[in-house]
Amino acid sequence: MSRFNELTIVRAAQALRTKECTVRELWDACATAAREKNPELNAYLEIFDVDEAAIEAAQKRIEAGDASLLCGIPLALKDNILLEGKVASAASKMLANYRATYDATVVRKLKEAGALFVGRTNMDEFAMGSSTEHSAFGPTKNPRDTSRVPGGSSGGSAAAVAAHLCIAALGSDTGGSIRQPAAYTGLVGLKPTYGAVSRSGLIAMGSSLDQIGPLTKSVEDGRILYEAIRGSDPLDSTTIADGLYSAHVSSAALRIGVPRELIGDGVDEDVKAVFEGVLKKLEEAGHSIVDVALPTSSHALAAYYVIMPAEVSTNLARLDGIRYGHASRGDTLLADYVQSRTEGFGEETLRRIILGTFVLSSGYIDAYYRKADAARELLRSEYNAAFKNCDVIAFPTTPSPAFTFGAKSDPLSMYLEDVYTVTANLTGMPAVSVPMGDVAREGNMLPVGIHFTAPHQGEELLFVAASEVEKTQTA
Ligand code: GLN
C-alpha cells in the first residue's frame, strides 16, 4: 500500500479504524515527509512540533468509535488563519512575530473534530498574488515541476497537499487563491458561498470577498473538510444560516452551462481541447451542455481590481507600526507610520494600498469604486438569470497551466491569471476547481482544472459536478 501520508482523508480515516496505522504513525509519515521535502519546496513557513497530547486524545477517540472522519488527520493551515499561540504572519514581514491570541472559528471546529496541524503554509503576502512569489519568505515550488509556481495565493497549502506533506489543507480565496493553486497542482479546491464559512480569525484581505475553503486530493475529502468548517458563527455577522437561499435539488443529470464567448483566444489551445474533451465525456455520462451568455463577465476582472484594493487599503490601515506588527521609529509620528509601513510591506502590498486609497478618494470614488460596485450587482443578476437554464456553469479554471518563476513579473500579466476565478468572489457564489487532465510543457505533464460555479448555497451541486469529472479521470 501507499505510504500513509499519501492517503486521502477518507482512506486515512479508514486506515486508522482498521488499525492499518495509528494516529502517531500517520502523523510521523506526514511530519517526516514535510521535514524532508520542505527545504526544496518551501511549502511550510513553520512545521509544528509533535503534540503528543492531541495525538493520544485522537487515538483514544478513534478507539472509542469517534464518528468524525477528521479525527487524527494531519492538516496544514495557510499562514493567514489563526491558531492560538502560533505565529500567523500572512507571509509578511509586518506580522513576522505576531502570535495568534485565539483560534480562528475554523480551527476551533477542526480541533473539536480531533484534527491535527502539521504547520502553517507559505502564501503571497496578505493573500495578494497568484504565484506565491509575493511571500516575504521566498516562493514555494510546484511539486509537479519545481521550475514552476504552485499558483497562489494559497500556493504553500497546495504544494503541501500535492507533495503529501499533510493529508489536506485550508486556504483562503478572495479572487481565486484556492482554486487556481488547486488547478496548478492537480488538486480539488473549493471556494464556499460567501458567508458559509466563518471569517473570524482569518487575517482580512477583501472582507466582502474572502472565504476559507479546503484544498484536497479528492472531491469527497473536499466535502468532508467543508462540512466540518461551515456554519453560522456569532463571531462573524456575515455568516449565513442554512437554507437562506433556495435549496438546490440535484437530479441525476446535470445541466452544465458553458459561456463559450468567454473561452476565447486568451486560453491555450491544449487547455481548450482538454476542457472540450471533459465536456464530451460528461455528455456521454448523461449530462447536458447548454449555452449561457454572461456578457458582463468581461468586466469582472476590472471590477475586482478596483473593489479588492479598496478593501485591502482599509483592512491594512490598522498595521501602522503603533498598535501591532512591525514598528520602526522616525523623528515624528508621521515618520513612524511611513517608516513602519514602508519597511513592513512588500511591493505588491504597497501597490494595492495606494491603488485602493486612490479609488476610494472623494474625487474618484464615483468614477471607479461605485462603477465597479454596479458591475458587481449586474454580474450577480446575470448569473442568477443563467441559473434558470442550468445547474452549474463551467469554464477552465485558468487559461494556462502553471507558469515558470518570474514569467509574470509584470503586475498586469499576473492579474490576468484571475480572469475566470474572480467572478465567484464578486457574486458570492460557491465555486470549485477539479483536475480535468494534463497538458505538456517542456517535456513535463502539468495538471489543469475545470471550474464550476453554482448558485448561492449550491455547494452540493458542485460536489456532484466535480465527482462526475473525477470519474472521467479515473476511467
Ligand atoms: N490572485 C488574486 C489576487 O491577487 C486572488 C487572491 C486571493 O484570492 N487571495 O488578488
Tab-separated table of C-alpha atoms and ligand atoms in Angstrom, residues 78 80 123-124 126-131 134 152-154 172-181 191 205-206 209-211 301 304-305 308-309 312 348 352 414-415 417-418 421-422 425, ligand 1:
chain	number	residue	atom	x	y	z
A	78	LYS	CA	-2.487	28.809	5.435
A	80	ASN	CA	-3.361	33.859	7.494
A	123	MET	CA	1.393	32.302	0.659
A	124	ASP	CA	1.563	35.580	-1.215
A	126	PHE	CA	-1.631	39.095	2.776
A	127	ALA	CA	-3.010	36.708	0.100
A	128	MET	CA	-2.239	39.095	-2.757
A	129	GLY	CA	-0.946	37.261	-5.770
A	130	SER	CA	-1.322	34.219	-7.998
A	131	SER	CA	2.064	32.526	-7.649
A	134	HIS	CA	4.993	37.717	-3.281
A	152	GLY	CA	-1.326	31.481	-5.307
A	153	SER	CA	-2.010	32.895	-3.012
A	154	SER	CA	-2.568	29.559	-1.214
A	172	SER	CA	-8.365	31.321	1.637
A	173	ASP	CA	-9.883	32.631	-1.580
A	174	THR	CA	-10.532	36.301	-2.334
A	175	GLY	CA	-10.300	36.117	-6.120
A	176	GLY	CA	-9.200	32.551	-6.845
A	177	SER	CA	-6.499	31.787	-4.300
A	178	ILE	CA	-7.779	28.295	-3.520
A	179	ARG	CA	-8.991	27.306	-6.982
A	180	GLN	CA	-6.038	28.471	-9.101
A	181	PRO	CA	-3.342	26.736	-6.982
A	191	LYS	CA	-14.394	28.489	-2.535
A	205	MET	CA	-7.744	40.872	2.663
A	206	GLY	CA	-11.027	41.904	0.994
A	209	LEU	CA	-14.780	38.644	-0.985
A	210	ASP	CA	-12.770	36.424	1.411
A	211	GLN	CA	-13.730	32.836	2.185
A	301	LEU	CA	-11.532	41.385	-13.606
A	304	TYR	CA	-12.332	43.042	-8.917
A	305	TYR	CA	-9.116	45.029	-9.216
A	308	MET	CA	-10.391	44.340	-3.799
A	309	PRO	CA	-7.659	47.023	-3.403
A	312	VAL	CA	-7.222	45.929	1.161
A	348	GLU	CA	2.708	44.322	-4.306
A	352	ARG	CA	-2.604	47.744	-3.796
A	414	MET	CA	-0.243	38.375	-13.109
A	415	TYR	CA	-3.713	39.916	-12.624
A	417	GLU	CA	-4.380	34.917	-14.179
A	418	ASP	CA	-7.559	35.597	-12.230
A	421	THR	CA	-11.945	32.944	-10.809
A	422	VAL	CA	-12.796	36.453	-9.542
A	425	ASN	CA	-15.993	36.166	-5.244
B	1	GLN	N1	-4.795	36.327	-7.339
B	1	GLN	C1	-5.800	37.189	-6.800
B	1	GLN	C2	-5.194	38.452	-6.281
B	1	GLN	O1	-4.036	38.612	-6.425
B	1	GLN	C3	-6.602	36.470	-5.773
B	1	GLN	C4	-6.017	36.477	-4.425
B	1	GLN	C5	-6.828	35.694	-3.444
B	1	GLN	O2	-7.781	35.021	-3.791
B	1	GLN	N2	-6.478	35.834	-2.176
B	1	GLN	O3	-5.848	39.279	-5.738
